[in-house]
């Protein structure tokens, strides 16, 4: 499940109304069919002219034994690759999350990002409620030595995921919307972790070992 948080509170607003969708619109169905009217019926009539199927011949065909059918199915399945398990947010998120208070200034936020080699911080209130995000780029836009407080610059609306949100849903958000990180928040509004674009890239690179993540 995905949701929008505004100033630390869940709001019932569609994602598209708050974040510009940058995905390409899906192709529409063609208005006219490539088949001409009656073409299928015409092919059927022609087939009957070329072939005569004896109903008795079908009854005379030997039945395939259950053992032979089972052996065939086992052989067919043996050549198939194992399906990749669908991971949830709780399996790939980074935890604990690096956070900062809105009363801190941009320089303090920059130094913390440099210390931990990260590109964003979750802004939290005194009770550790996630209020929003501050990114490296936003700090650079104002100046890394700026004493402006985070309260007037951070992103107060953010897309968040639940611990059980499946990874394909999260990947879709990164593709369709201009977000760099998605905090993971449980049903009691507690910050559990964070997933970034970099996390997904690392996951793709290490996809050969993805079974061990599930």
Protein backbone atom coordinates (compact mmCIF):
# COMPACT_ATOMS: atom_id res chain seq x y z
CA UNK A 1 0.00 0.00 0.00
CA UNK A 2 1.17 3.50 -0.87
CA UNK A 3 -0.08 6.77 0.61
CA UNK A 4 0.51 10.53 0.72
CA UNK A 5 1.71 12.15 3.93
CA UNK A 6 1.30 15.89 4.42
CA UNK A 7 2.99 17.50 7.44
CA UNK A 8 3.21 14.05 9.02
CA UNK A 9 -0.41 13.01 8.50
CA UNK A 10 -1.92 10.60 6.03
CA UNK A 11 -4.27 12.29 3.55
CA UNK A 12 -6.83 10.75 1.22
CA UNK A 13 -5.63 12.30 -2.03
CA UNK A 14 -4.73 10.51 -5.30
CA UNK A 15 -1.03 10.56 -6.18
CA UNK A 16 -1.66 12.10 -9.59
CA UNK A 17 -3.23 15.20 -8.07
CA UNK A 18 -0.09 16.03 -6.05
CA UNK A 19 2.81 14.70 -8.10
CA UNK A 20 3.24 15.18 -11.83
CA UNK A 21 3.16 11.86 -13.63
CA UNK A 22 6.10 11.61 -16.01
CA UNK A 23 5.22 8.24 -17.50
CA UNK A 24 4.22 7.80 -21.12
CA UNK A 25 0.51 7.28 -21.58
CA UNK A 26 -0.48 3.80 -22.62
CA UNK A 27 -1.35 3.11 -26.20
CA UNK A 28 -5.04 2.94 -27.02
CA UNK A 29 -6.75 0.12 -28.79
CA UNK A 30 -6.94 0.57 -32.59
CA UNK A 31 -10.37 1.66 -33.72
CA UNK A 32 -10.61 -0.80 -36.63
CA UNK A 33 -9.91 -4.49 -36.54
CA UNK A 34 -7.42 -5.92 -39.01
CA UNK A 35 -9.84 -8.76 -39.78
CA UNK A 36 -12.54 -8.19 -42.36
CA UNK A 37 -16.11 -9.09 -41.40
CA UNK A 38 -16.77 -12.76 -41.92
CA UNK A 39 -13.11 -13.67 -42.41
CA UNK A 40 -13.08 -16.21 -39.58
CA UNK A 41 -16.25 -17.82 -40.90
CA UNK A 42 -14.69 -17.98 -44.37
CA UNK A 43 -11.59 -19.75 -43.05
CA UNK A 44 -13.76 -22.23 -41.19
CA UNK A 45 -15.74 -23.04 -44.32
CA UNK A 46 -12.53 -23.56 -46.31
CA UNK A 47 -11.13 -25.86 -43.65
CA UNK A 48 -14.19 -28.06 -43.85
CA UNK A 49 -13.75 -28.36 -47.60
CA UNK A 50 -10.13 -29.57 -47.22
CA UNK A 51 -10.45 -31.84 -44.20
CA UNK A 52 -13.02 -34.38 -43.17
CA UNK A 53 -12.73 -35.38 -39.52
CA UNK A 54 -14.09 -38.80 -38.68
CA UNK A 55 -15.68 -38.67 -35.19
CA UNK A 56 -14.97 -42.37 -34.78
CA UNK A 57 -11.24 -41.76 -35.36
CA UNK A 58 -11.07 -39.56 -32.28
CA UNK A 59 -12.50 -42.33 -30.13
CA UNK A 60 -9.93 -44.78 -31.49
CA UNK A 61 -6.91 -42.68 -30.50
CA UNK A 62 -4.93 -44.27 -27.64
CA UNK A 63 -5.20 -42.39 -24.34
CA UNK A 64 -2.00 -41.00 -22.82
CA UNK A 65 -1.21 -42.76 -19.56
CA UNK A 66 -1.04 -40.74 -16.34
CA UNK A 67 2.58 -41.81 -15.81
CA UNK A 68 3.60 -40.61 -19.25
CA UNK A 69 1.78 -37.30 -18.73
CA UNK A 70 3.45 -36.81 -15.36
CA UNK A 71 6.89 -37.56 -16.80
CA UNK A 72 6.33 -35.07 -19.61
CA UNK A 73 5.23 -32.34 -17.19
CA UNK A 74 8.25 -32.92 -14.91
CA UNK A 75 10.59 -32.69 -17.92
CA UNK A 76 8.91 -29.50 -19.10
CA UNK A 77 9.07 -27.86 -15.68
CA UNK A 78 12.73 -28.82 -15.18
CA UNK A 79 13.82 -26.49 -17.96
CA UNK A 80 11.99 -23.48 -16.54
CA UNK A 81 13.81 -20.94 -14.35
CA UNK A 82 12.49 -20.55 -10.82
CA UNK A 83 10.14 -17.57 -10.46
CA UNK A 84 11.68 -14.59 -8.69
CA UNK A 85 9.91 -13.94 -5.38
CA UNK A 86 8.12 -10.62 -4.97
CA UNK A 87 9.79 -8.68 -2.19
CA UNK A 88 8.11 -6.32 0.24
CA UNK A 89 9.36 -2.94 1.41
CA UNK A 90 10.40 -4.35 4.77
CA UNK A 91 12.88 -6.68 3.03
CA UNK A 92 14.80 -4.00 1.12
CA UNK A 93 14.44 -0.82 3.17
CA UNK A 94 17.32 0.83 5.00
CA UNK A 95 16.83 0.94 8.76
CA UNK A 96 17.34 2.75 11.07
CA UNK A 97 16.64 5.96 9.16
CA UNK A 98 18.77 9.07 9.45
CA UNK A 99 16.48 11.88 10.61
CA UNK A 100 16.67 15.56 11.50
CA UNK A 101 14.50 18.11 13.28
CA UNK A 102 12.85 20.97 11.35
CA UNK A 103 14.48 23.38 13.82
CA UNK A 104 17.95 22.45 12.52
CA UNK A 105 19.46 24.51 9.72
CA UNK A 106 20.55 23.49 6.25
CA UNK A 107 24.24 23.44 7.13
CA UNK A 108 23.60 20.94 9.91
CA UNK A 109 21.56 18.80 7.52
CA UNK A 110 24.36 18.96 4.92
CA UNK A 111 27.00 17.89 7.43
CA UNK A 112 24.87 14.95 8.51
CA UNK A 113 24.40 13.83 4.92
CA UNK A 114 28.13 14.07 4.33
CA UNK A 115 28.85 12.09 7.48
CA UNK A 116 26.55 9.24 6.54
CA UNK A 117 27.09 9.51 2.77
CA UNK A 118 23.38 9.81 1.98
CA UNK A 119 21.30 12.08 -0.24
CA UNK A 120 18.27 12.76 1.94
CA UNK A 121 17.09 12.99 5.54
CA UNK A 122 13.64 12.37 6.94
CA UNK A 123 12.42 15.42 8.85
CA UNK A 124 10.73 14.34 12.08
CA UNK A 125 8.79 16.01 14.88
CA UNK A 126 9.59 15.65 18.57
CA UNK A 127 7.49 12.48 18.81
CA UNK A 128 9.40 11.02 15.83
CA UNK A 129 6.50 11.54 13.45
CA UNK A 130 7.79 11.79 9.88
CA UNK A 131 6.99 15.26 8.56
CA UNK A 132 8.74 15.19 5.19
CA UNK A 133 12.06 14.97 3.37
CA UNK A 134 15.05 17.25 2.83
CA UNK A 135 17.36 16.32 -0.05
CA UNK A 136 20.95 17.10 -0.92
CA UNK A 137 19.88 19.02 -4.01
CA UNK A 138 17.53 21.25 -2.02
CA UNK A 139 20.33 22.18 0.34
CA UNK A 140 22.68 22.92 -2.56
CA UNK A 141 20.04 25.19 -4.09
CA UNK A 142 20.10 27.34 -0.93
CA UNK A 143 23.80 26.90 -0.09
CA UNK A 144 25.49 24.23 1.97
CA UNK A 145 26.51 26.82 4.60
CA UNK A 146 23.03 28.30 4.87
CA UNK A 147 21.64 28.89 8.35
CA UNK A 148 18.06 28.86 7.04
CA UNK A 149 16.01 26.41 9.06
CA UNK A 150 14.85 23.18 7.51
CA UNK A 151 11.27 24.06 8.48
CA UNK A 152 10.97 26.53 5.60
CA UNK A 153 12.61 24.42 2.90
CA UNK A 154 11.81 20.72 3.30
CA UNK A 155 9.27 18.72 1.26
CA UNK A 156 6.14 18.61 3.38
CA UNK A 157 4.32 16.19 1.12
CA UNK A 158 5.78 12.79 0.41
CA UNK A 159 4.82 9.38 -0.90
CA UNK A 160 5.20 6.68 1.74
CA UNK A 161 4.96 2.90 1.68
CA UNK A 162 3.79 0.37 4.23
CA UNK A 163 6.18 -2.41 5.32
CA UNK A 164 4.13 -4.92 3.31
CA UNK A 165 4.04 -2.85 0.10
CA UNK A 166 5.38 -4.95 -2.77
CA UNK A 167 8.53 -3.81 -4.53
CA UNK A 168 7.01 -3.53 -8.05
CA UNK A 169 4.61 -0.88 -6.70
CA UNK A 170 7.50 1.09 -5.24
CA UNK A 171 9.54 0.78 -8.45
CA UNK A 172 6.55 2.13 -10.40
CA UNK A 173 6.48 5.24 -8.21
CA UNK A 174 10.16 5.95 -8.89
CA UNK A 175 9.56 5.57 -12.63
CA UNK A 176 6.38 7.65 -12.81
CA UNK A 177 7.00 10.42 -10.27
CA UNK A 178 9.94 12.77 -9.51
CA UNK A 179 10.75 11.30 -6.09
CA UNK A 180 14.14 10.07 -4.89
CA UNK A 181 13.15 8.32 -1.67
CA UNK A 182 10.10 6.67 -0.15
CA UNK A 183 9.88 6.38 3.66
CA UNK A 184 8.33 3.19 5.04
CA UNK A 185 5.74 3.92 7.72
CA UNK A 186 3.60 1.38 9.57
CA UNK A 187 -0.11 1.54 10.43
CA UNK A 188 0.68 3.38 13.68
CA UNK A 189 2.54 6.15 11.81
CA UNK A 190 5.93 4.92 13.04
CA UNK A 191 8.91 5.41 10.73
CA UNK A 192 10.34 1.95 9.98
CA UNK A 193 12.79 2.56 7.15
CA UNK A 194 13.42 4.23 3.81
CA UNK A 195 13.87 3.05 0.22
CA UNK A 196 15.81 5.11 -2.32
CA UNK A 197 16.48 4.87 -6.04
CA UNK A 198 19.99 3.70 -5.18
CA UNK A 199 18.54 0.81 -3.17
CA UNK A 200 16.62 -0.39 -6.22
CA UNK A 201 19.68 -0.10 -8.46
CA UNK A 202 21.72 -2.19 -6.01
CA UNK A 203 18.89 -4.72 -5.93
CA UNK A 204 18.96 -5.03 -9.71
CA UNK A 205 22.73 -5.47 -9.72
CA UNK A 206 22.47 -8.23 -7.12
CA UNK A 207 19.35 -9.84 -8.60
CA UNK A 208 21.18 -13.16 -8.93
CA UNK A 209 20.96 -13.49 -5.14
CA UNK A 210 17.45 -12.12 -4.79
CA UNK A 211 16.09 -15.43 -3.44
CA UNK A 212 18.02 -14.87 -0.21
CA UNK A 213 16.17 -11.56 0.38
CA UNK A 214 12.69 -13.12 0.52
